[in-house]
Coordinates of N, CA, C and O in Angstrom, one line a residue:
M18 N -21.5 12.6 37.0 CA -22.2 12.4 35.7 C -21.3 11.5 34.8 O -21.7 10.6 34.1
R19 N -20.0 11.9 34.7 CA -19.1 11.2 33.9 C -18.9 9.8 34.3 O -18.8 8.9 33.4
A20 N -18.9 9.5 35.6 CA -18.7 8.1 36.0 C -20.0 7.3 35.6 O -19.8 6.1 35.3
H21 N -21.1 7.9 35.7 CA -22.4 7.2 35.3 C -22.3 6.8 33.8 O -22.7 5.7 33.4
L22 N -21.8 7.7 32.9 CA -21.7 7.4 31.5 C -20.7 6.3 31.3 O -20.9 5.4 30.4
E23 N -19.6 6.3 32.0 CA -18.6 5.3 31.8 C -19.1 3.9 32.3 O -18.8 2.9 31.7
E24 N -19.9 3.9 33.3 CA -20.5 2.7 33.8 C -21.5 2.1 32.7 O -21.5 0.9 32.5
E25 N -22.2 3.0 32.1 CA -23.1 2.5 31.0 C -22.3 2.0 29.8 O -22.7 1.0 29.3
Y26 N -21.3 2.7 29.5 CA -20.4 2.2 28.4 C -19.8 0.8 28.7 O -19.9 -0.1 27.9
V27 N -19.3 0.6 29.9 CA -18.7 -0.6 30.3 C -19.8 -1.7 30.3 O -19.5 -2.9 29.8
A28 N -21.0 -1.4 30.8 CA -22.0 -2.4 30.8 C -22.4 -2.8 29.3 O -22.6 -4.0 29.0
F29 N -22.5 -1.8 28.4 CA -22.8 -2.1 27.0 C -21.8 -3.0 26.4 O -22.1 -4.0 25.8
V30 N -20.5 -2.7 26.6 CA -19.4 -3.4 26.0 C -19.4 -4.9 26.6 O -19.2 -5.8 25.9
A31 N -19.6 -5.0 27.9 CA -19.6 -6.3 28.5 C -20.7 -7.2 27.9 O -20.5 -8.4 27.7
A32 N -21.9 -6.6 27.7 CA -23.0 -7.3 27.2 C -22.9 -7.7 25.7 O -23.4 -8.7 25.3
R33 N -22.3 -6.8 24.9 CA -22.4 -6.9 23.5 C -21.0 -7.3 22.8 O -21.0 -7.5 21.6
Q34 N -19.9 -7.4 23.6 CA -18.6 -7.5 23.0 C -18.5 -8.8 22.1 O -18.0 -8.8 21.0
Q35 N -18.9 -9.9 22.6 CA -18.8 -11.2 21.8 C -19.6 -11.1 20.6 O -19.2 -11.6 19.5
H36 N -20.8 -10.6 20.7 CA -21.7 -10.4 19.5 C -21.0 -9.5 18.5 O -21.0 -9.8 17.3
L37 N -20.5 -8.4 18.9 CA -19.8 -7.5 18.0 C -18.5 -8.1 17.4 O -18.2 -7.8 16.3
R38 N -17.8 -8.9 18.2 CA -16.6 -9.6 17.7 C -17.0 -10.5 16.5 O -16.3 -10.7 15.5
R39 N -18.1 -11.3 16.7 CA -18.6 -12.2 15.6 C -19.0 -11.4 14.4 O -18.7 -11.8 13.3
I40 N -19.6 -10.2 14.6 CA -19.9 -9.3 13.4 C -18.6 -8.9 12.7 O -18.5 -9.0 11.5
A41 N -17.6 -8.5 13.5 CA -16.3 -8.1 12.9 C -15.7 -9.2 12.1 O -15.2 -9.1 11.0
Y42 N -15.8 -10.5 12.7 CA -15.3 -11.6 12.0 C -16.0 -11.9 10.7 O -15.4 -12.2 9.6
A43 N -17.3 -11.7 10.7 CA -18.1 -11.9 9.5 C -17.7 -10.9 8.4 O -17.8 -11.2 7.2
I44 N -17.3 -9.7 8.8 CA -16.9 -8.6 7.9 C -15.6 -8.9 7.3 O -15.4 -8.8 6.1
C45 N -14.6 -9.3 8.1 CA -13.2 -9.5 7.5 C -12.8 -10.9 7.3 O -11.8 -11.1 6.6
G46 N -13.4 -11.9 8.0 CA -13.0 -13.3 7.8 C -11.7 -13.7 8.5 O -11.1 -14.8 8.2
D47 N -11.2 -12.9 9.5 CA -10.0 -13.3 10.2 C -10.2 -12.8 11.6 O -10.5 -11.7 11.9
W48 N -10.0 -13.8 12.6 CA -10.2 -13.4 14.0 C -9.3 -12.4 14.5 O -9.7 -11.5 15.3
H49 N -8.0 -12.4 14.1 CA -7.1 -11.4 14.6 C -7.5 -10.0 14.1 O -7.4 -9.0 14.8
R50 N -7.8 -9.9 12.8 CA -8.2 -8.6 12.2 C -9.6 -8.2 12.9 O -9.8 -7.0 13.1
A51 N -10.4 -9.2 13.2 CA -11.7 -8.9 13.8 C -11.5 -8.2 15.2 O -12.2 -7.3 15.5
D52 N -10.5 -8.7 15.9 CA -10.2 -8.1 17.2 C -9.7 -6.7 17.0 O -10.1 -5.8 17.8
D53 N -8.8 -6.5 16.0 CA -8.4 -5.1 15.8 C -9.5 -4.2 15.4 O -9.6 -3.0 15.8
L54 N -10.4 -4.7 14.5 CA -11.5 -3.9 14.1 C -12.4 -3.5 15.3 O -12.9 -2.4 15.4
L55 N -12.7 -4.5 16.1 CA -13.5 -4.3 17.3 C -12.9 -3.3 18.2 O -13.5 -2.4 18.8
Q56 N -11.6 -3.4 18.4 CA -10.9 -2.4 19.3 C -11.0 -1.0 18.7 O -11.3 -0.1 19.5
T57 N -10.8 -0.9 17.5 CA -11.0 0.5 16.8 C -12.4 1.0 17.0 O -12.7 2.1 17.4
A58 N -13.4 0.1 16.8 CA -14.8 0.5 16.9 C -15.2 0.9 18.3 O -15.9 1.8 18.6
L59 N -14.7 0.1 19.3 CA -15.0 0.4 20.7 C -14.4 1.7 21.2 O -14.9 2.4 22.0
T60 N -13.2 2.0 20.7 CA -12.5 3.2 21.0 C -13.3 4.4 20.4 O -13.6 5.4 21.1
K61 N -13.8 4.3 19.2 CA -14.6 5.4 18.6 C -15.9 5.5 19.3 O -16.5 6.6 19.4
L62 N -16.5 4.4 19.7 CA -17.8 4.4 20.4 C -17.6 5.1 21.7 O -18.5 5.9 22.1
Y63 N -16.5 4.8 22.4 CA -16.3 5.5 23.7 C -16.3 7.0 23.6 O -16.8 7.7 24.4
L64 N -15.6 7.5 22.5 CA -15.6 8.9 22.3 C -16.9 9.5 22.0 O -17.2 10.6 22.3
A65 N -17.8 8.7 21.3 CA -19.1 9.2 20.9 C -20.2 8.9 21.9 O -21.3 9.2 21.7
W66 N -19.8 8.1 23.0 CA -20.8 7.6 23.9 C -21.7 8.7 24.5 O -22.9 8.5 24.6
P67 N -21.2 9.8 24.9 CA -22.1 10.8 25.6 C -23.3 11.2 24.7 O -24.4 11.5 25.2
R68 N -23.1 11.3 23.4 CA -24.2 11.7 22.5 C -25.0 10.5 22.0 O -26.2 10.7 21.6
L69 N -24.5 9.3 22.0 CA -25.2 8.1 21.4 C -26.0 7.4 22.4 O -27.1 6.8 22.0
H70 N -25.6 7.3 23.7 CA -26.3 6.4 24.6 C -27.8 6.8 24.8 O -28.6 6.0 25.2
R71 N -28.1 8.1 24.6 CA -29.4 8.6 24.8 C -30.4 8.1 23.7 O -31.6 7.9 24.0
D72 N -29.9 7.9 22.5 CA -30.7 7.5 21.4 C -30.9 6.0 21.2 O -31.8 5.6 20.4
G73 N -30.1 5.2 21.8 CA -30.2 3.8 21.6 C -29.6 3.3 20.3 O -30.0 2.2 19.8
R74 N -28.7 4.1 19.7 CA -28.2 3.7 18.4 C -26.8 3.2 18.6 O -26.0 3.1 17.6
E75 N -26.4 2.8 19.7 CA -25.0 2.3 20.0 C -24.6 1.2 19.1 O -23.5 1.2 18.5
E76 N -25.4 0.2 19.0 CA -25.0 -1.0 18.2 C -24.9 -0.7 16.7 O -24.0 -1.1 16.0
A77 N -25.9 0.1 16.2 CA -25.8 0.5 14.8 C -24.6 1.3 14.5 O -23.9 1.1 13.5
Y78 N -24.2 2.2 15.5 CA -23.0 3.0 15.3 C -21.8 2.1 15.3 O -20.9 2.3 14.4
V79 N -21.7 1.1 16.1 CA -20.5 0.2 16.1 C -20.5 -0.6 14.9 O -19.4 -0.8 14.3
R80 N -21.6 -1.1 14.4 CA -21.6 -1.8 13.1 C -21.1 -1.0 12.0 O -20.3 -1.4 11.1
T81 N -21.5 0.3 11.9 CA -21.0 1.2 10.9 C -19.5 1.4 11.0 O -18.8 1.4 10.0
I82 N -19.0 1.6 12.2 CA -17.6 1.8 12.4 C -16.8 0.5 11.9 O -15.8 0.6 11.3
L83 N -17.3 -0.6 12.3 CA -16.7 -1.9 11.9 C -16.5 -2.0 10.4 O -15.4 -2.3 9.8
V84 N -17.6 -1.7 9.6 CA -17.5 -1.8 8.2 C -16.6 -0.7 7.6 O -15.7 -1.0 6.8
R85 N -16.7 0.5 8.1 CA -15.8 1.6 7.6 C -14.3 1.3 8.0 O -13.4 1.6 7.2
A86 N -14.1 0.8 9.2 CA -12.7 0.6 9.6 C -12.1 -0.5 8.7 O -10.9 -0.5 8.3
D87 N -12.9 -1.5 8.3 CA -12.4 -2.6 7.5 C -12.1 -2.0 6.1 O -11.0 -2.4 5.5
I88 N -12.9 -1.2 5.6 CA -12.7 -0.6 4.3 C -11.4 0.3 4.3 O -10.5 0.2 3.5
D89 N -11.3 1.1 5.4 CA -10.1 1.9 5.6 C -8.8 1.0 5.6 O -7.8 1.4 5.1
E90 N -8.9 -0.1 6.3 CA -7.7 -0.9 6.5 C -7.3 -1.5 5.1 O -6.1 -1.7 4.8
H91 N -8.2 -1.8 4.2 CA -7.9 -2.3 2.9 C -7.3 -1.3 2.0 O -6.6 -1.6 1.1
R92 N -7.5 0.0 2.3 CA -7.0 1.1 1.5 C -5.5 1.4 1.8 O -4.8 2.0 1.1
R93 N -5.1 0.9 3.0 CA -3.7 1.2 3.4 C -2.7 0.5 2.5 O -2.9 -0.7 2.3
P94 N -1.6 1.2 2.2 CA -0.7 0.5 1.3 C -0.1 -0.8 1.8 O 0.2 -1.7 1.1
W95 N 0.2 -0.8 3.1 CA 0.9 -2.0 3.6 C 0.0 -3.2 3.6 O 0.4 -4.3 3.8
R96 N -1.3 -3.0 3.4 CA -2.3 -4.1 3.4 C -2.2 -4.8 2.0 O -2.7 -5.9 1.9
R97 N -1.6 -4.2 1.0 CA -1.6 -4.8 -0.3 C -0.5 -5.8 -0.4 O -0.5 -6.6 -1.3
E98 N 0.4 -5.8 0.6 CA 1.5 -6.9 0.6 C 0.9 -8.1 1.2 O 0.2 -8.1 2.2
R99 N 1.3 -9.2 0.7 CA 0.8 -10.5 1.2 C 2.1 -11.4 1.5 O 2.9 -11.5 0.7
S100 N 2.1 -11.9 2.7 CA 3.2 -12.8 3.1 C 2.8 -14.2 2.7 O 1.7 -14.6 2.8
T101 N 3.8 -14.9 2.3 CA 3.6 -16.3 1.9 C 4.7 -17.2 2.6 O 5.7 -16.7 3.0
N102 N 4.5 -18.5 2.5 CA 5.5 -19.4 3.0 C 6.7 -19.5 2.0 O 7.8 -19.8 2.4
A103 N 6.5 -19.3 0.8 CA 7.5 -19.3 -0.2 C 7.6 -18.0 -1.0 O 6.9 -17.9 -2.1
P104 N 8.2 -17.0 -0.5 CA 8.3 -15.7 -1.2 C 9.0 -15.8 -2.5 O 9.9 -16.6 -2.7
P105 N 8.5 -15.0 -3.5 CA 9.1 -15.1 -4.8 C 10.4 -14.3 -4.9 O 10.7 -13.7 -5.9
D106 N 11.2 -14.2 -3.8 CA 12.4 -13.4 -3.8 C 13.4 -14.0 -4.7 O 13.6 -15.2 -4.8
R107 N 14.1 -13.1 -5.4 CA 15.2 -13.5 -6.2 C 16.5 -12.9 -5.6 O 16.4 -11.9 -5.0
P108 N 17.6 -13.6 -5.8 CA 18.8 -13.0 -5.3 C 19.1 -11.7 -6.1 O 18.7 -11.5 -7.2
A109 N 19.8 -10.8 -5.4 CA 20.2 -9.6 -6.0 C 21.1 -9.9 -7.2 O 21.9 -10.8 -7.2
P110 N 20.9 -9.1 -8.3 CA 21.8 -9.4 -9.4 C 23.2 -9.1 -9.1 O 23.5 -8.2 -8.3
A111 N 24.1 -9.9 -9.6 CA 25.5 -9.7 -9.3 C 26.0 -8.3 -9.9 O 25.5 -7.9 -11.0
L112 N 26.8 -7.6 -9.2 CA 27.3 -6.4 -9.7 C 28.1 -6.6 -11.0 O 28.9 -7.6 -11.1
L113 N 28.0 -5.7 -11.9 CA 28.7 -5.8 -13.2 C 30.2 -5.5 -12.9 O 30.6 -4.6 -12.1
G114 N 31.0 -6.2 -13.6 CA 32.4 -6.0 -13.6 C 32.8 -4.7 -14.3 O 31.9 -4.1 -15.0
F115 N 34.0 -4.3 -14.2 CA 34.4 -3.0 -14.9 C 34.2 -3.1 -16.4 O 33.7 -2.1 -17.0
E116 N 34.6 -4.2 -17.0 CA 34.5 -4.3 -18.5 C 33.0 -4.3 -18.9 O 32.6 -3.6 -19.9
E117 N 32.2 -5.0 -18.2 CA 30.7 -5.0 -18.5 C 30.1 -3.7 -18.3 O 29.3 -3.2 -19.2
R118 N 30.5 -2.9 -17.3 CA 29.9 -1.6 -17.1 C 30.4 -0.7 -18.2 O 29.6 0.1 -18.7
A119 N 31.6 -0.8 -18.5 CA 32.2 0.1 -19.6 C 31.4 -0.2 -20.9 O 31.1 0.7 -21.7
T120 N 31.2 -1.5 -21.2 CA 30.4 -1.8 -22.4 C 29.0 -1.3 -22.4 O 28.5 -0.7 -23.4
L121 N 28.4 -1.4 -21.2 CA 27.0 -0.9 -21.1 C 27.0 0.6 -21.3 O 26.1 1.2 -22.0
L122 N 27.9 1.3 -20.6 CA 27.9 2.8 -20.8 C 28.2 3.2 -22.2 O 27.6 4.2 -22.7
D123 N 29.1 2.5 -22.9 CA 29.4 2.8 -24.3 C 28.1 2.6 -25.1 O 27.8 3.5 -26.0
A124 N 27.4 1.6 -24.8 CA 26.1 1.3 -25.6 C 25.1 2.4 -25.3 O 24.4 2.9 -26.2
I125 N 25.0 2.8 -24.0 CA 24.1 3.9 -23.7 C 24.5 5.2 -24.4 O 23.6 6.0 -24.8
R126 N 25.7 5.5 -24.5 CA 26.2 6.7 -25.2 C 25.8 6.7 -26.7 O 25.7 7.8 -27.2
L127 N 25.6 5.6 -27.3 CA 25.2 5.5 -28.7 C 23.7 5.8 -28.9 O 23.3 6.0 -30.0
L128 N 23.0 5.8 -27.8 CA 21.5 6.1 -28.0 C 21.3 7.6 -28.3 O 22.1 8.4 -27.9
P129 N 20.2 7.9 -29.0 CA 19.8 9.3 -29.2 C 19.6 9.9 -27.8 O 19.3 9.3 -26.8
D130 N 19.7 11.3 -27.7 CA 19.7 12.0 -26.5 C 18.4 11.7 -25.6 O 18.6 11.4 -24.4
M131 N 17.3 11.7 -26.2 CA 16.1 11.5 -25.3 C 15.9 10.1 -24.9 O 15.5 9.9 -23.7
Q132 N 16.3 9.1 -25.7 CA 16.3 7.8 -25.2 C 17.3 7.5 -24.1 O 17.0 6.9 -23.1
R133 N 18.5 8.1 -24.3 CA 19.5 8.0 -23.2 C 19.0 8.6 -21.9 O 19.1 8.0 -20.9
R134 N 18.4 9.7 -22.0 CA 17.9 10.4 -20.8 C 16.8 9.6 -20.1 O 16.8 9.4 -18.9
T135 N 15.9 9.1 -20.9 CA 14.8 8.3 -20.2 C 15.3 7.0 -19.6 O 14.9 6.7 -18.5
V136 N 16.3 6.3 -20.3 CA 16.8 5.1 -19.7 C 17.6 5.4 -18.4 O 17.4 4.7 -17.4
L137 N 18.4 6.4 -18.4 CA 19.2 6.8 -17.2 C 18.2 7.2 -16.1 O 18.5 6.7 -14.9
L138 N 17.2 8.0 -16.4 CA 16.3 8.4 -15.3 C 15.5 7.3 -14.8 O 15.3 7.1 -13.6
R139 N 15.0 6.4 -15.7 CA 14.1 5.4 -15.3 C 14.9 4.2 -14.6 O 14.5 3.7 -13.6
H140 N 15.9 3.7 -15.3 CA 16.5 2.5 -14.8 C 17.8 2.7 -14.1 O 18.2 1.8 -13.2
W141 N 18.5 3.8 -14.3 CA 19.8 4.0 -13.5 C 19.4 4.7 -12.2 O 19.9 4.3 -11.1
L142 N 18.6 5.7 -12.3 CA 18.2 6.4 -11.0 C 16.9 5.9 -10.4 O 16.6 6.3 -9.3
G143 N 16.2 5.1 -11.1 CA 15.0 4.5 -10.5 C 13.8 5.4 -10.4 O 12.9 5.1 -9.5
L144 N 13.7 6.4 -11.2 CA 12.5 7.3 -11.1 C 11.3 6.6 -11.8 O 11.5 5.7 -12.7
S145 N 10.1 7.0 -11.4 CA 8.9 6.4 -12.0 C 8.7 7.1 -13.3 O 9.3 8.1 -13.7
V146 N 7.7 6.6 -14.1 CA 7.4 7.2 -15.4 C 6.9 8.6 -15.2 O 7.3 9.5 -15.9
E147 N 6.1 8.8 -14.2 CA 5.6 10.2 -13.9 C 6.7 11.1 -13.5 O 6.8 12.3 -14.0
E148 N 7.6 10.7 -12.7 CA 8.8 11.5 -12.3 C 9.7 11.8 -13.5 O 10.2 13.0 -13.6
T149 N 9.9 10.8 -14.3 CA 10.7 11.0 -15.5 C 10.1 12.0 -16.4 O 10.8 12.9 -17.0
A150 N 8.8 11.9 -16.6 CA 8.1 12.8 -17.5 C 8.2 14.3 -17.0 O 8.4 15.2 -17.8
A151 N 8.0 14.4 -15.7 CA 8.1 15.8 -15.1 C 9.5 16.3 -15.2 O 9.7 17.5 -15.5
E152 N 10.5 15.5 -15.0 CA 11.9 15.9 -15.1 C 12.3 16.3 -16.5 O 13.0 17.3 -16.7
L153 N 11.8 15.6 -17.5 CA 12.2 15.9 -18.9 C 11.2 16.9 -19.6 O 11.4 17.3 -20.7
G154 N 10.0 17.1 -18.9 CA 9.0 18.0 -19.5 C 8.3 17.4 -20.7 O 8.0 18.1 -21.7
I155 N 8.1 16.1 -20.7 CA 7.4 15.4 -21.8 C 6.3 14.6 -21.2 O 6.2 14.5 -20.0
S156 N 5.4 14.0 -22.0 CA 4.3 13.2 -21.5 C 4.8 11.9 -21.1 O 5.9 11.4 -21.5
E157 N 3.9 11.2 -20.3 CA 4.3 9.9 -19.8 C 4.3 8.9 -20.9 O 5.2 8.0 -20.9
G158 N 3.5 9.0 -21.9 CA 3.5 8.1 -23.1 C 4.8 8.2 -23.8 O 5.3 7.2 -24.3
T159 N 5.3 9.5 -23.9 CA 6.6 9.7 -24.6 C 7.7 9.0 -23.9 O 8.6 8.4 -24.5
V160 N 7.7 9.1 -22.5 CA 8.7 8.4 -21.7 C 8.7 6.9 -22.0 O 9.7 6.3 -22.2
K161 N 7.5 6.4 -22.0 CA 7.4 4.9 -22.2 C 7.9 4.5 -23.6 O 8.6 3.5 -23.7
S162 N 7.5 5.3 -24.6 CA 8.0 4.9 -26.0 C 9.5 5.1 -26.1 O 10.2 4.2 -26.7
H163 N 10.0 6.2 -25.6 CA 11.5 6.4 -25.7 C 12.2 5.3 -24.9 O 13.2 4.7 -25.4
T164 N 11.7 4.9 -23.7 CA 12.3 3.9 -22.9 C 12.3 2.5 -23.6 O 13.3 1.8 -23.7
S165 N 11.1 2.2 -24.2 CA 11.0 1.0 -24.9 C 12.0 0.9 -26.1 O 12.6 -0.2 -26.3
R166 N 12.0 1.9 -26.9 CA 12.9 1.9 -28.0 C 14.4 1.8 -27.6 O 15.2 1.1 -28.2
A167 N 14.7 2.5 -26.5 CA 16.1 2.5 -26.0 C 16.5 1.1 -25.5 O 17.6 0.7 -25.8
L168 N 15.6 0.5 -24.8 CA 15.9 -0.8 -24.3 C 16.1 -1.8 -25.4 O 17.0 -2.7 -25.4
H169 N 15.2 -1.7 -26.4 CA 15.4 -2.6 -27.6 C 16.7 -2.3 -28.3 O 17.4 -3.3 -28.6
S170 N 17.1 -1.1 -28.5 CA 18.4 -0.7 -29.1 C 19.6 -1.3 -28.2 O 20.5 -1.8 -28.8
L171 N 19.5 -1.1 -26.9 CA 20.5 -1.6 -26.0 C 20.7 -3.1 -26.1 O 21.8 -3.6 -26.2
R172 N 19.6 -3.8 -26.2 CA 19.6 -5.3 -26.3 C 20.4 -5.7 -27.6 O 21.2 -6.6 -27.6
S173 N 20.0 -5.0 -28.6 CA 20.6 -5.3 -29.9 C 22.1 -5.0 -29.9 O 22.9 -5.8 -30.4
L174 N 22.5 -3.8 -29.4 CA 23.9 -3.4 -29.3 C 24.7 -4.3 -28.4 O 25.8 -4.7 -28.8
L175 N 24.1 -4.7 -27.3 CA 24.9 -5.6 -26.4 C 25.0 -7.0 -27.0 O 25.9 -7.7 -26.8
A176 N 23.9 -7.5 -27.7 CA 24.0 -8.8 -28.3 C 25.0 -8.8 -29.4 O 25.8 -9.8 -29.6
E177 N 25.1 -7.7 -30.2 CA 26.2 -7.6 -31.2 C 27.6 -7.7 -30.6 O 28.5 -8.3 -31.1
D178 N 27.7 -7.0 -29.4 CA 29.0 -6.9 -28.8 C 29.4 -8.3 -28.3 O 30.6 -8.6 -28.3
R179 N 28.5 -9.1 -27.8 CA 28.8 -10.4 -27.3 C 29.2 -11.4 -28.4 O 30.0 -12.2 -28.2
T180 N 28.6 -11.2 -29.6 CA 28.9 -12.1 -30.7 C 30.2 -11.7 -31.4 O 30.8 -12.5 -32.1
S181 N 30.7 -10.5 -31.2 CA 31.9 -10.0 -31.8 C 33.1 -10.5 -31.1 O 33.3 -10.8 -30.0

C-alpha cells in the first residue's frame, strides 16, 4: 500500500512540478527562492499525501504551502539583511589613546548619577533601551531622556576641553 502511495506522489510531482515552480516564482519573484519554496512545499505535501490524495486537493494544498512558506521566510530575521555590491561598511573607530580615555571618563564622572548609569549601560556595555530600563528599574522613555541629556552634556564638556 505504501509503495502505491509513493508512486502516486511521484507521478503527481513529475506532472505538476514545472507548473508549481512557476507559481512559486510568481509568489516570490526569484527563481532560486522559488526552488527553495517548492522544495519546502513538496516535502510538506509528501508528509500529508496519504490523507490528501483521496480528496483531489493536492494542488490547492501545495499553493497554500507556497504562500505560507514565503510569508514565513520574510519573517525570519536573516531575511531582513540585504547584500549589495557596495556595502555601507565603515572602518572600525580607532581606539582611544590613554589621554583621550581619561578625558572621556572624567567627563562621564561629572554627569549626574542616572545619566552616567544610562550612558554606561547603553553605550559602554551596549545594552538596548529595554535592557537598560530593566536593569535600572525605570521606564524606557526615562532611559532615552537621560541618555539624550547625558550625551548632550558630554559633547559640551568634551568640546570645552578641546578648546582649553
